Short mmCIF file of C-alpha atoms and ligand atoms in Angstrom, two decimals:
data_model
loop_
_atom_site.label_atom_id
_atom_site.label_comp_id
_atom_site.label_asym_id
_atom_site.label_seq_id
_atom_site.Cartn_x
_atom_site.Cartn_y
_atom_site.Cartn_z
CA MET A 25 28.18 -71.17 -66.14
CA LYS A 26 31.84 -70.10 -64.78
CA ILE A 27 31.28 -67.35 -63.07
CA GLY A 28 34.08 -64.97 -62.27
CA PHE A 29 34.18 -62.75 -58.99
CA LEU A 30 36.61 -59.71 -59.85
CA ALA A 31 38.14 -57.31 -57.02
CA MET A 32 39.58 -54.51 -57.08
CA SER A 33 43.03 -54.23 -55.04
CA GLY A 34 45.49 -52.76 -53.61
CA LEU A 35 44.95 -48.59 -52.63
CA ARG A 36 44.70 -45.03 -54.90
CA ALA A 37 45.68 -41.64 -53.74
CA HIS A 38 46.50 -39.40 -57.35
CA ASP A 39 48.36 -36.22 -55.16
CA PRO A 40 52.07 -36.70 -56.49
CA GLU A 41 53.34 -35.37 -53.14
CA LEU A 42 51.64 -36.95 -50.82
CA CYS A 43 52.07 -40.02 -52.65
CA LYS A 44 56.24 -38.96 -52.56
CA LEU A 45 55.53 -38.97 -49.26
CA GLY A 46 53.60 -42.27 -48.63
CA LEU A 47 56.99 -43.94 -49.88
CA THR A 48 59.25 -42.23 -47.28
CA LEU A 49 57.29 -42.11 -43.96
CA PRO A 50 57.34 -45.09 -41.83
CA GLY A 51 53.80 -44.78 -40.15
CA VAL A 52 52.67 -44.41 -43.93
CA ILE A 53 54.20 -47.37 -45.09
CA GLU A 54 53.58 -49.31 -42.25
CA ARG A 55 49.58 -48.75 -42.51
CA GLY A 56 49.71 -49.37 -46.12
CA LYS A 57 50.80 -52.69 -46.01
CA VAL A 58 48.48 -53.98 -43.58
CA ILE A 59 45.30 -52.91 -45.31
CA ALA A 60 46.66 -53.01 -48.48
CA SER A 61 45.21 -57.02 -49.16
CA LEU A 62 41.82 -57.57 -47.71
CA PRO A 63 39.60 -59.94 -50.02
CA SER A 64 36.53 -58.63 -51.04
CA LEU A 65 33.63 -59.59 -48.53
CA GLY A 66 30.83 -58.12 -50.88
CA LEU A 67 32.11 -60.64 -53.71
CA ILE A 68 32.50 -64.13 -51.58
CA TYR A 69 28.92 -62.83 -49.96
CA LEU A 70 27.74 -63.15 -53.61
CA ALA A 71 29.90 -66.35 -54.74
CA ALA A 72 27.78 -68.48 -51.38
CA VAL A 73 24.44 -67.15 -52.28
CA THR A 74 24.93 -67.62 -56.58
CA PRO A 75 22.26 -71.07 -57.36
CA PRO A 76 24.37 -74.23 -57.57
CA GLY A 77 25.60 -76.03 -60.25
CA HIS A 78 28.19 -72.60 -61.48
CA ASP A 79 31.40 -72.92 -61.35
CA LEU A 80 32.65 -69.87 -59.44
CA ARG A 81 35.97 -68.23 -59.56
CA TYR A 82 37.44 -65.48 -56.99
CA PHE A 83 39.75 -63.17 -59.07
CA GLU A 84 41.97 -59.48 -58.26
CA ALA A 85 42.38 -57.11 -60.24
CA GLU A 86 46.05 -56.00 -58.69
CA GLY A 87 46.95 -52.21 -57.64
CA ASP A 88 47.22 -51.14 -61.31
CA GLY A 89 43.51 -51.86 -62.18
CA LYS A 90 44.78 -55.40 -64.54
CA GLU A 91 42.52 -58.28 -64.37
CA PRO A 92 44.29 -61.40 -64.65
CA PRO A 93 44.48 -63.14 -68.15
CA GLU A 94 42.10 -65.88 -66.97
CA VAL A 95 38.87 -63.90 -66.04
CA TYR A 96 38.41 -63.98 -69.60
CA ASP A 97 37.21 -67.72 -69.57
CA CYS A 98 34.11 -67.08 -67.66
CA ASP A 99 30.48 -66.37 -69.09
CA LEU A 100 29.54 -64.01 -66.37
CA VAL A 101 31.64 -61.74 -64.23
CA ALA A 102 30.80 -59.65 -61.21
CA ILE A 103 32.90 -56.86 -60.33
CA SER A 104 33.07 -55.25 -57.09
CA THR A 105 33.13 -51.27 -56.94
CA PHE A 106 34.05 -48.45 -55.09
CA SER A 107 34.25 -44.37 -56.15
CA ALA A 108 38.04 -44.32 -56.78
CA GLN A 109 38.58 -47.61 -59.05
CA VAL A 110 35.31 -47.28 -60.93
CA PHE A 111 37.11 -45.51 -64.35
CA GLU A 112 39.54 -48.89 -64.13
CA ALA A 113 35.95 -51.41 -63.42
CA TYR A 114 34.89 -49.73 -66.11
CA ALA A 115 37.98 -50.38 -68.22
CA VAL A 116 37.94 -54.01 -67.56
CA ALA A 117 34.05 -54.53 -68.04
CA ASP A 118 34.36 -52.52 -71.42
CA ARG A 119 37.30 -55.25 -72.45
CA LEU A 120 35.35 -58.12 -71.31
CA ARG A 121 32.12 -57.44 -73.12
CA GLN A 122 34.27 -56.92 -76.50
CA ARG A 123 36.41 -60.20 -75.80
CA GLY A 124 31.78 -61.45 -75.18
CA VAL A 125 31.83 -62.07 -71.00
CA ARG A 126 28.36 -61.02 -69.78
CA VAL A 127 29.34 -58.10 -67.05
CA ALA A 128 27.48 -58.12 -63.55
CA MET A 129 28.45 -55.14 -61.58
CA GLY A 130 26.99 -53.93 -57.90
CA GLY A 131 28.83 -51.85 -54.81
CA LEU A 132 28.88 -48.35 -53.33
CA HIS A 133 29.69 -46.43 -56.00
CA VAL A 134 27.44 -48.01 -58.67
CA THR A 135 24.14 -48.04 -56.46
CA VAL A 136 24.53 -44.58 -57.06
CA ARG A 137 25.12 -43.96 -60.37
CA PRO A 138 23.35 -46.92 -62.02
CA GLU A 139 23.00 -45.13 -65.48
CA GLU A 140 26.96 -44.99 -65.96
CA ALA A 141 27.28 -47.81 -65.01
CA LEU A 142 25.42 -49.52 -67.80
CA CYS A 143 27.24 -47.89 -70.26
CA HIS A 144 29.98 -50.50 -69.23
CA ALA A 145 27.63 -53.97 -67.31
CA ASP A 146 24.91 -56.08 -68.44
CA HIS A 147 23.35 -55.78 -65.51
CA VAL A 148 23.85 -52.87 -62.47
CA VAL A 149 23.07 -53.72 -59.04
CA ILE A 150 21.65 -51.40 -56.88
CA GLY A 151 21.83 -52.37 -53.04
CA GLU A 152 22.89 -55.15 -51.01
CA GLY A 153 23.55 -58.06 -53.01
CA GLU A 154 22.72 -61.29 -51.82
CA ASN A 155 18.82 -61.44 -52.33
CA VAL A 156 19.02 -60.16 -55.41
CA TRP A 157 22.28 -62.40 -57.35
CA PRO A 158 20.39 -65.26 -57.85
CA ALA A 159 17.22 -63.79 -59.58
CA VAL A 160 20.56 -61.96 -61.75
CA VAL A 161 22.69 -65.16 -62.00
CA ALA A 162 19.22 -67.48 -63.71
CA ALA A 163 18.62 -63.94 -66.04
CA VAL A 164 21.93 -64.63 -67.56
CA ALA A 165 21.73 -68.42 -67.49
CA ARG A 166 18.66 -67.52 -69.62
CA GLY A 167 20.35 -65.19 -72.32
CA ASP A 168 17.96 -62.53 -71.25
CA LYS A 169 19.38 -59.22 -71.98
CA GLY A 170 21.16 -56.30 -69.33
CA GLN A 171 19.17 -54.13 -67.09
CA VAL A 172 19.24 -52.48 -63.51
CA TRP A 173 18.35 -54.01 -61.22
CA HIS A 174 17.09 -52.91 -57.32
CA ALA A 175 17.52 -54.70 -54.09
CA ALA A 176 14.70 -53.09 -52.72
CA GLN A 177 12.71 -54.89 -54.83
CA TYR A 178 13.42 -58.07 -53.37
CA SER A 179 13.13 -59.32 -49.54
CA PRO A 180 15.29 -57.52 -47.40
CA VAL A 181 19.01 -58.86 -46.50
CA GLU A 182 17.91 -60.79 -43.13
CA VAL A 183 22.03 -60.42 -41.72
CA GLU A 184 20.70 -63.51 -39.07
CA GLU A 185 20.38 -65.65 -42.29
CA LEU A 186 24.06 -64.37 -43.89
CA PRO A 187 25.15 -67.89 -45.09
CA VAL A 188 29.43 -68.40 -44.71
CA PRO A 189 30.62 -66.19 -47.17
CA ARG A 190 32.77 -68.41 -49.62
CA TYR A 191 36.44 -67.90 -47.83
CA ASP A 192 37.34 -70.81 -49.47
CA LEU A 193 37.32 -69.29 -53.36
CA LEU A 194 39.74 -67.09 -51.98
CA GLY A 195 42.88 -69.71 -52.99
CA GLN A 196 46.52 -69.21 -51.54
CA ARG A 197 46.89 -65.19 -52.12
CA PRO A 198 48.64 -63.74 -48.78
CA TYR A 199 46.36 -62.14 -47.23
CA ASN A 200 47.59 -60.06 -43.86
CA ARG A 201 43.84 -60.79 -42.36
CA PHE A 202 40.42 -62.03 -43.06
CA THR A 203 37.20 -60.09 -43.37
CA VAL A 204 34.20 -60.85 -41.42
CA GLN A 205 31.36 -59.21 -40.88
CA THR A 206 29.26 -58.32 -37.41
CA THR A 207 27.14 -55.53 -37.74
CA ARG A 208 26.04 -53.48 -41.28
CA GLY A 209 25.07 -49.51 -40.41
CA CYS A 210 25.91 -47.22 -38.17
CA PRO A 211 23.91 -45.22 -36.03
CA TRP A 212 24.62 -42.44 -36.78
CA ARG A 213 24.55 -40.62 -40.14
CA CYS A 214 27.72 -38.54 -40.55
CA ASP A 215 26.85 -36.07 -43.77
CA PHE A 216 29.99 -37.38 -45.69
CA CYS A 217 30.20 -40.86 -44.28
CA ALA A 218 31.19 -42.99 -47.60
CA SER A 219 29.40 -46.00 -46.40
CA ASN A 220 26.17 -43.97 -46.36
CA VAL A 221 24.61 -45.48 -49.20
CA MET A 222 24.28 -48.84 -48.11
CA LEU A 223 23.76 -47.74 -44.32
CA ARG A 224 19.76 -46.31 -45.57
CA GLN A 225 18.30 -49.50 -42.92
CA LYS A 226 18.38 -49.47 -39.44
CA TYR A 227 21.55 -50.70 -37.85
CA ARG A 228 21.76 -54.50 -37.71
CA LYS A 229 23.13 -56.97 -35.60
CA ARG A 230 24.49 -60.87 -36.58
CA SER A 231 24.17 -63.71 -34.26
CA VAL A 232 27.12 -64.15 -32.13
CA ALA A 233 27.04 -68.20 -33.74
CA ASP A 234 27.50 -67.17 -36.68
CA VAL A 235 30.03 -65.04 -36.73
CA ILE A 236 31.43 -67.75 -34.54
CA ARG A 237 30.65 -70.02 -37.18
CA ASP A 238 32.54 -67.90 -39.85
CA ILE A 239 35.37 -67.60 -38.29
CA ARG A 240 35.99 -71.29 -37.47
CA ALA A 241 35.60 -71.10 -41.47
CA ILE A 242 38.21 -69.47 -42.09
CA THR A 243 40.71 -70.73 -39.40
CA HIS A 244 39.87 -73.66 -41.43
CA LEU A 245 41.88 -72.07 -44.18
CA LYS A 246 44.09 -70.35 -41.55
CA ARG A 247 45.39 -71.78 -37.88
CA ARG A 248 45.31 -67.80 -36.39
CA PRO A 249 44.28 -65.54 -39.02
CA PHE A 250 44.18 -61.87 -38.21
CA ILE A 251 40.13 -61.10 -38.24
CA GLU A 252 39.24 -57.46 -39.29
CA PHE A 253 35.53 -57.11 -38.62
CA ALA A 254 34.60 -54.97 -41.71
CA ASP A 255 31.90 -52.90 -39.61
CA ASP A 256 31.06 -49.44 -39.99
CA ASN A 257 30.57 -49.80 -35.76
CA THR A 258 30.68 -52.75 -33.82
CA PHE A 259 29.89 -52.14 -30.51
CA VAL A 260 26.65 -49.77 -30.25
CA ASP A 261 24.78 -52.58 -28.54
CA LYS A 262 27.27 -53.50 -25.67
CA GLU A 263 25.70 -56.00 -23.97
CA TRP A 264 25.87 -57.94 -27.16
CA GLY A 265 29.15 -56.87 -27.74
CA LYS A 266 29.88 -58.16 -24.94
CA GLU A 267 28.63 -61.43 -25.75
CA LEU A 268 30.52 -61.77 -28.88
CA CYS A 269 33.87 -60.87 -26.68
CA ARG A 270 33.16 -64.17 -24.66
CA GLN A 271 32.70 -66.28 -27.33
CA LEU A 272 35.51 -65.13 -29.41
CA ALA A 273 37.82 -65.37 -26.31
CA PRO A 274 37.87 -69.14 -26.48
CA LEU A 275 39.15 -68.81 -30.41
CA ARG A 276 42.60 -67.37 -28.79
CA LEU A 277 42.87 -64.82 -31.90
CA HIS A 278 44.02 -61.36 -32.59
CA TRP A 279 41.74 -58.78 -34.33
CA PHE A 280 40.54 -55.16 -35.71
CA THR A 281 37.20 -53.27 -35.70
CA GLU A 282 35.65 -49.37 -36.45
CA THR A 283 33.99 -48.48 -33.65
CA ASP A 284 32.73 -45.36 -31.81
CA ILE A 285 34.64 -43.73 -28.95
CA SER A 286 31.08 -45.09 -26.69
CA VAL A 287 33.25 -48.16 -26.00
CA ALA A 288 35.36 -46.51 -23.71
CA ASP A 289 32.12 -46.19 -21.53
CA ASP A 290 32.02 -49.78 -20.55
CA PRO A 291 34.84 -51.35 -18.54
CA GLU A 292 33.77 -54.76 -18.48
CA LEU A 293 33.62 -54.23 -22.72
CA LEU A 294 37.07 -53.08 -22.97
CA ARG A 295 38.37 -55.54 -20.50
CA LEU A 296 36.10 -58.64 -22.08
CA MET A 297 37.38 -57.23 -25.44
CA ARG A 298 40.99 -56.98 -24.44
CA ALA A 299 40.74 -60.85 -23.43
CA ALA A 300 38.98 -61.59 -26.46
CA GLY A 301 42.11 -60.54 -28.83
CA CYS A 302 41.36 -57.05 -29.96
CA ARG A 303 44.50 -55.37 -30.57
CA GLN A 304 42.98 -52.20 -31.87
CA VAL A 305 40.33 -50.21 -32.24
CA LEU A 306 39.91 -47.44 -35.15
CA VAL A 307 37.29 -44.40 -33.86
CA GLY A 308 36.28 -41.86 -36.05
CA LEU A 309 37.16 -38.51 -34.19
CA GLU A 310 36.79 -36.33 -37.38
CA SER A 311 37.81 -33.55 -35.49
CA PRO A 312 39.49 -33.10 -31.88
CA GLY A 313 37.79 -29.74 -30.60
CA GLN A 314 33.73 -29.58 -30.34
CA SER A 315 32.88 -27.10 -32.94
CA PRO A 316 33.70 -28.40 -36.38
CA LEU A 317 31.70 -31.33 -35.16
CA GLU A 318 28.24 -29.85 -34.88
CA GLY A 319 25.84 -30.26 -37.43
CA ILE A 320 27.80 -33.37 -39.28
CA GLU A 321 25.21 -36.02 -38.32
CA LEU A 322 22.03 -35.02 -40.33
CA LYS A 323 20.21 -36.48 -37.37
CA THR A 324 22.26 -36.92 -33.98
CA ASN A 325 24.81 -34.58 -32.72
CA PHE A 326 26.84 -37.61 -31.16
CA LYS A 327 30.60 -36.71 -32.20
CA ALA A 328 29.72 -33.05 -31.18
CA ARG A 329 28.48 -34.13 -27.40
CA ARG A 330 31.35 -36.43 -27.02
CA ALA A 331 34.39 -34.40 -28.18
CA ARG A 332 35.22 -33.15 -24.94
CA ASP A 333 35.99 -36.34 -23.37
CA TYR A 334 37.71 -37.52 -26.58
CA VAL A 335 41.46 -37.71 -24.40
CA GLU A 336 39.69 -39.21 -21.49
CA SER A 337 37.96 -41.64 -23.11
CA LEU A 338 40.89 -42.85 -25.56
CA ARG A 339 42.88 -42.66 -22.61
CA ARG A 340 40.81 -45.42 -21.25
CA ILE A 341 40.85 -47.82 -24.49
CA GLN A 342 44.60 -47.85 -24.01
CA ALA A 343 44.88 -47.90 -20.67
CA ALA A 344 42.86 -51.67 -21.08
CA GLY A 345 45.70 -52.28 -23.56
CA ILE A 346 43.85 -51.54 -26.69
CA THR A 347 45.61 -49.32 -29.01
CA ALA A 348 43.46 -46.31 -30.57
CA ASN A 349 43.56 -45.39 -34.02
CA GLY A 350 41.97 -41.52 -34.46
CA CYS A 351 40.71 -40.67 -37.31
CA PHE A 352 40.83 -37.31 -38.67
CA ILE A 353 38.89 -35.63 -41.40
CA LEU A 354 40.63 -32.59 -42.69
CA GLY A 355 38.74 -29.55 -44.05
CA LEU A 356 35.47 -29.58 -42.46
CA ASP A 357 33.89 -26.39 -42.82
CA ARG A 358 34.53 -24.71 -39.36
CA HIS A 359 38.34 -25.78 -39.61
CA THR A 360 41.07 -22.70 -40.21
CA PRO A 361 44.62 -23.34 -41.13
CA ASN A 362 45.23 -24.11 -37.49
CA ILE A 363 43.29 -27.44 -37.54
CA PHE A 364 47.06 -29.05 -38.31
CA GLN A 365 48.63 -27.94 -35.23
CA GLU A 366 45.57 -28.88 -32.86
CA VAL A 367 45.46 -32.74 -34.44
CA TYR A 368 49.01 -33.02 -34.14
CA ASP A 369 48.85 -31.32 -30.21
CA PHE A 370 45.95 -33.85 -29.52
CA ALA A 371 47.46 -36.91 -31.05
CA LEU A 372 50.30 -36.32 -28.59
CA LYS A 373 48.41 -34.96 -25.47
CA VAL A 374 46.47 -38.56 -25.82
CA PRO A 375 48.76 -40.25 -26.93
CA LEU A 376 47.56 -41.59 -29.95
CA TYR A 377 48.74 -45.14 -30.86
CA ASP A 378 47.69 -45.19 -34.35
CA VAL A 379 46.42 -41.87 -35.99
CA GLN A 380 44.96 -41.39 -39.47
CA ILE A 381 44.59 -38.36 -41.36
CA THR A 382 42.14 -37.98 -44.30
CA VAL A 383 40.65 -35.20 -46.20
CA LEU A 384 37.13 -34.30 -46.65
CA THR A 385 36.22 -36.16 -49.71
CA PRO A 386 32.31 -35.78 -51.62
CA PHE A 387 31.48 -39.27 -52.06
CA PRO A 388 29.06 -39.72 -54.93
CA GLY A 389 25.24 -40.37 -53.50
CA THR A 390 26.03 -38.38 -50.00
CA PRO A 391 24.71 -35.63 -48.38
CA LEU A 392 28.54 -33.58 -48.70
CA TYR A 393 28.22 -34.34 -52.22
CA ASP A 394 24.88 -32.66 -52.97
CA ARG A 395 25.95 -29.42 -50.62
CA LEU A 396 29.31 -28.35 -52.15
CA LEU A 397 27.73 -29.04 -55.83
CA ALA A 398 24.85 -26.96 -54.74
CA GLU A 399 27.42 -24.54 -53.70
CA GLY A 400 29.59 -24.73 -56.57
CA ARG A 401 32.31 -25.92 -54.49
CA LEU A 402 33.29 -29.20 -56.10
CA LEU A 403 36.48 -28.69 -57.61
CA GLN A 404 36.35 -30.86 -60.68
CA PRO A 405 32.70 -32.80 -60.21
CA GLU A 406 32.54 -36.24 -61.30
CA ARG A 407 35.92 -37.31 -60.79
CA TRP A 408 35.45 -40.37 -58.63
CA ASP A 409 39.31 -41.33 -59.36
CA LEU A 410 39.96 -38.90 -56.95
CA CYS A 411 37.71 -40.10 -54.02
CA THR A 412 40.65 -41.54 -51.96
CA LEU A 413 40.15 -40.12 -48.98
CA PHE A 414 43.73 -37.98 -49.94
CA ASP A 415 42.94 -35.95 -52.86
CA VAL A 416 41.42 -32.48 -52.45
CA ASN A 417 38.68 -32.22 -54.57
CA TYR A 418 36.78 -29.05 -53.43
CA HIS A 419 36.90 -25.79 -52.25
CA PRO A 420 37.44 -25.62 -48.14
CA ALA A 421 34.79 -23.55 -46.14
CA GLY A 422 37.90 -22.06 -44.03
CA MET A 423 41.10 -21.84 -45.71
CA THR A 424 42.12 -22.79 -49.97
CA PRO A 425 42.52 -26.16 -51.31
CA GLU A 426 46.39 -25.58 -51.63
CA GLU A 427 45.97 -24.98 -47.99
CA LEU A 428 44.45 -28.29 -46.89
CA ARG A 429 47.02 -29.72 -49.60
CA ARG A 430 50.28 -28.17 -47.93
CA GLY A 431 48.44 -28.66 -43.86
CA VAL A 432 48.15 -32.50 -44.65
CA TYR A 433 51.39 -32.86 -46.02
CA TRP A 434 53.43 -30.55 -43.19
CA LEU A 435 50.95 -32.85 -40.47
CA ALA A 436 51.85 -35.95 -42.20
CA GLU A 437 55.66 -34.87 -41.71
CA ARG A 438 55.41 -35.17 -38.02
CA LEU A 439 53.24 -37.44 -37.30
CA TYR A 440 54.06 -40.22 -39.43
CA THR A 441 58.19 -40.05 -38.63
CA GLU A 442 60.20 -42.86 -36.70
CA ASP A 443 60.52 -40.74 -33.46
CA CYS A 444 57.06 -39.76 -33.71
CA LEU A 445 55.85 -43.23 -33.85
CA LEU A 446 57.83 -44.01 -30.63
CA GLN A 447 56.81 -41.30 -28.95
CA ARG A 448 53.20 -42.29 -29.28
CA ARG A 449 53.77 -45.80 -28.87
CA ARG A 450 56.41 -46.18 -25.90
CA PRO A 451 53.62 -44.89 -23.52
CA PHE A 452 51.11 -47.68 -24.07
CA PHE A 453 54.14 -50.41 -24.03
CA GLU A 454 54.98 -49.08 -20.63
CA GLY A 455 51.43 -49.23 -19.76
CA MET A 456 51.46 -52.80 -20.72
CA LYS A 457 54.73 -53.72 -19.13
CA ASP A 458 53.01 -52.04 -15.44
CA GLU A 459 50.59 -54.21 -16.15
CA GLY A 460 52.65 -57.44 -15.89
C1 B12 B 7 38.09 -53.88 -47.12
C2 B12 B 7 37.60 -52.58 -47.15
C3 B12 B 7 38.62 -52.58 -48.41
C4 B12 B 7 39.72 -53.31 -49.29
C5 B12 B 7 38.38 -53.66 -50.31
C6 B12 B 7 39.21 -55.35 -51.24
C7 B12 B 7 38.76 -55.20 -51.87
N1 B12 B 7 39.60 -56.21 -52.68
O1 B12 B 7 37.16 -55.45 -52.01
C8 B12 B 7 40.95 -52.35 -50.03
C9 B12 B 7 41.77 -52.39 -48.82
C10 B12 B 7 41.61 -53.18 -50.61
C11 B12 B 7 40.04 -51.31 -49.70
C12 B12 B 7 40.56 -50.66 -50.24
C13 B12 B 7 39.94 -48.79 -50.74
N2 B12 B 7 38.98 -48.54 -50.40
CO1 B12 B 7 37.94 -49.39 -48.67
N3 B12 B 7 36.87 -50.37 -47.06
C14 B12 B 7 36.85 -51.31 -46.97
C15 B12 B 7 36.26 -51.74 -45.56
C16 B12 B 7 36.54 -51.36 -44.43
C17 B12 B 7 35.06 -52.71 -45.79
C18 B12 B 7 34.64 -52.90 -47.15
C19 B12 B 7 33.48 -54.15 -46.99
O2 B12 B 7 33.76 -55.38 -46.56
N4 B12 B 7 32.28 -53.97 -46.59
C20 B12 B 7 31.21 -55.65 -46.56
C21 B12 B 7 30.86 -55.50 -47.58
C22 B12 B 7 29.91 -57.30 -47.45
O3 B12 B 7 30.26 -55.17 -48.35
P1 B12 B 7 30.47 -54.59 -50.09
O4 B12 B 7 31.44 -54.46 -50.52
O5 B12 B 7 29.82 -52.62 -50.06
O6 B12 B 7 29.18 -55.72 -50.65
C23 B12 B 7 27.80 -55.40 -50.58
C24 B12 B 7 27.16 -54.98 -51.31
O7 B12 B 7 27.71 -53.28 -51.95
C25 B12 B 7 26.39 -55.30 -52.96
N5 B12 B 7 28.05 -55.47 -54.14
C26 B12 B 7 29.17 -54.78 -53.58
N6 B12 B 7 29.62 -55.77 -54.66
C27 B12 B 7 28.79 -56.30 -56.05
C28 B12 B 7 29.25 -56.84 -56.90
C29 B12 B 7 27.64 -57.06 -57.37
C30 B12 B 7 27.59 -57.41 -59.08
C31 B12 B 7 26.68 -57.30 -57.20
C32 B12 B 7 25.04 -57.87 -57.52
C33 B12 B 7 26.40 -56.51 -55.86
C34 B12 B 7 27.10 -55.95 -54.66
O8 B12 B 7 26.39 -56.66 -51.76
C35 B12 B 7 27.74 -56.79 -50.98
C36 B12 B 7 26.73 -57.60 -50.34
O9 B12 B 7 25.95 -56.95 -49.43
C37 B12 B 7 35.11 -50.26 -46.00
C38 B12 B 7 34.51 -50.05 -44.64
C39 B12 B 7 33.57 -50.32 -44.42
N7 B12 B 7 33.66 -50.36 -42.49
O10 B12 B 7 32.73 -50.85 -44.68
C40 B12 B 7 36.16 -49.71 -46.76
C41 B12 B 7 35.76 -48.48 -47.89
C42 B12 B 7 34.50 -48.85 -48.57
N8 B12 B 7 36.67 -48.13 -48.77
C43 B12 B 7 36.99 -47.03 -48.87
C44 B12 B 7 37.50 -46.58 -49.77
C45 B12 B 7 37.59 -44.63 -49.69
C46 B12 B 7 38.92 -47.16 -50.39
C47 B12 B 7 40.68 -46.52 -51.20
C48 B12 B 7 39.96 -45.69 -52.60
C49 B12 B 7 41.28 -46.10 -49.63
C50 B12 B 7 42.48 -45.36 -50.73
N9 B12 B 7 42.75 -44.11 -50.69
O11 B12 B 7 42.74 -46.28 -51.05
C51 B12 B 7 40.20 -48.12 -51.50
C52 B12 B 7 39.26 -48.20 -52.99
C53 B12 B 7 40.37 -48.87 -53.61
C54 B12 B 7 40.63 -49.94 -54.24
N10 B12 B 7 41.37 -50.88 -54.89
O12 B12 B 7 39.15 -50.14 -54.75
C55 B12 B 7 35.27 -46.32 -48.71
C56 B12 B 7 34.68 -46.21 -50.35
C57 B12 B 7 33.83 -45.19 -50.28
C58 B12 B 7 33.19 -45.29 -51.80
N11 B12 B 7 32.00 -45.13 -51.92
O13 B12 B 7 33.84 -45.78 -52.68
C59 B12 B 7 34.75 -47.65 -47.71
C60 B12 B 7 33.09 -47.44 -46.73
C61 B12 B 7 35.51 -46.46 -46.26
C62 B12 B 7 35.10 -45.41 -45.93
N12 B12 B 7 34.02 -44.75 -45.14
O14 B12 B 7 35.40 -43.83 -46.61
N13 B12 B 7 39.08 -50.86 -48.66
#
């Protein structure tokens, strides 16, 4: 069969005022360019586990959600879904099926809304795809009728056994960065976490040798790629992290990852990360003060406990020559309209090289979604297209939706100007100069 893997690319946001701001603020434009073009790692993993004998192609539907005409030559098309683009993905699936192409859908969104997806796809996969995908392909080849597949009914995905993703299928698209996974999951279970539905298993680390093997495969396609680790929390295990860095260093690459604030506790790890080419760590701080962080995790209270040393920890990371991208969620239950000024002050106090502000977003499948639905606080339930992290779709507890929107504009207009970027970044570069 001819099998197509169709990723939905580009970023999404609907709030017109914020979109207008995004087009003008230097800090937003810069970040948008960096991440707008990343390949779908999930789909190239599926390609890697597809049984031999099929002709495989990778496609991307661009930011406008339009599929390239070549997908219609396929017998089967696998589509990966996030909530924000799922209506676009359903529309593509409908068009494909009208033209006789069979469609399989998987990914974060359909994992929690399989019945909804079954109205648009022949096959819908719940959970991690690697171990169930060969069975889906076999079923389509036999002409079986469509169904919902549960990954949990297949042997669990052993991350130590993952093959090299099929980076070679990506072709000549001008990607800024290539994604590699070193770990799956996160020990902290935040109630809003949008990766939550895939995090139900325990935290899993891959073998360092396999990670290096995958990066080498990328370097065959692009000599010095920038690597983005598509992890939820890379450096939970510090000793494993040090070994990863030691083996990365000889490759002389630059990379970015997401991790929690505890990297700052280990000076040797920070030194090895820098030497291994780490350029930035993205850390979910969520809120500058302790109180709003109380109870956001289902089992632990890690972030609330760490909040009091956030400033010092971030300074240690940046003093090691690694820029920090501090992420804040605006509109947590204990946030009042003061939060916007507090985040601004915090960002300048550290000062943070990069800051990401997003609004609390009830993604389907999260405890947050269920709670807000039960409390009658969702503005438009099931408007999945609003799950962008930028569109307000709930009643915050400590302000009105409009106050939250206005506060985000206010803060964005201050954090992302040329002046503020300079103010936040100059100390980092000066620190590097002092180091010689
Ligand atoms: C890379 C990335 C992107 C890339 C995506 C590139 C692409 N074309 O796919 C870009 C930059 C385009 C992007 C955009 C957005 N992203 Co993003 N992104 C990520 C990131 C960092 C890594 C994803 C990844 O590679 N995971 C690893 C792979 C292996 O896992 P996976 O994709 O889930 O795939 C597995 C399973 O889901 C399943 N599977 C997936 N697809 C399919 C299909 C079939 C047929 C089958 C059988 C199985 C299957 O099998 C795979 C292997 O096990 C995550 C955060 C994170 N750390 O995970 C956020 C994340 C996925 N993004 C998120 C969001 C919110 C967005 C945006 C809405 C942001 C915005 N406002 O624009 C947009 C969405 C617009 C769009 N185009 O879809 C949320 C998604 C939440 C959700 N439930 O929908 C996440 C979780 C971040 C977060 N914590 O908030 N993103």
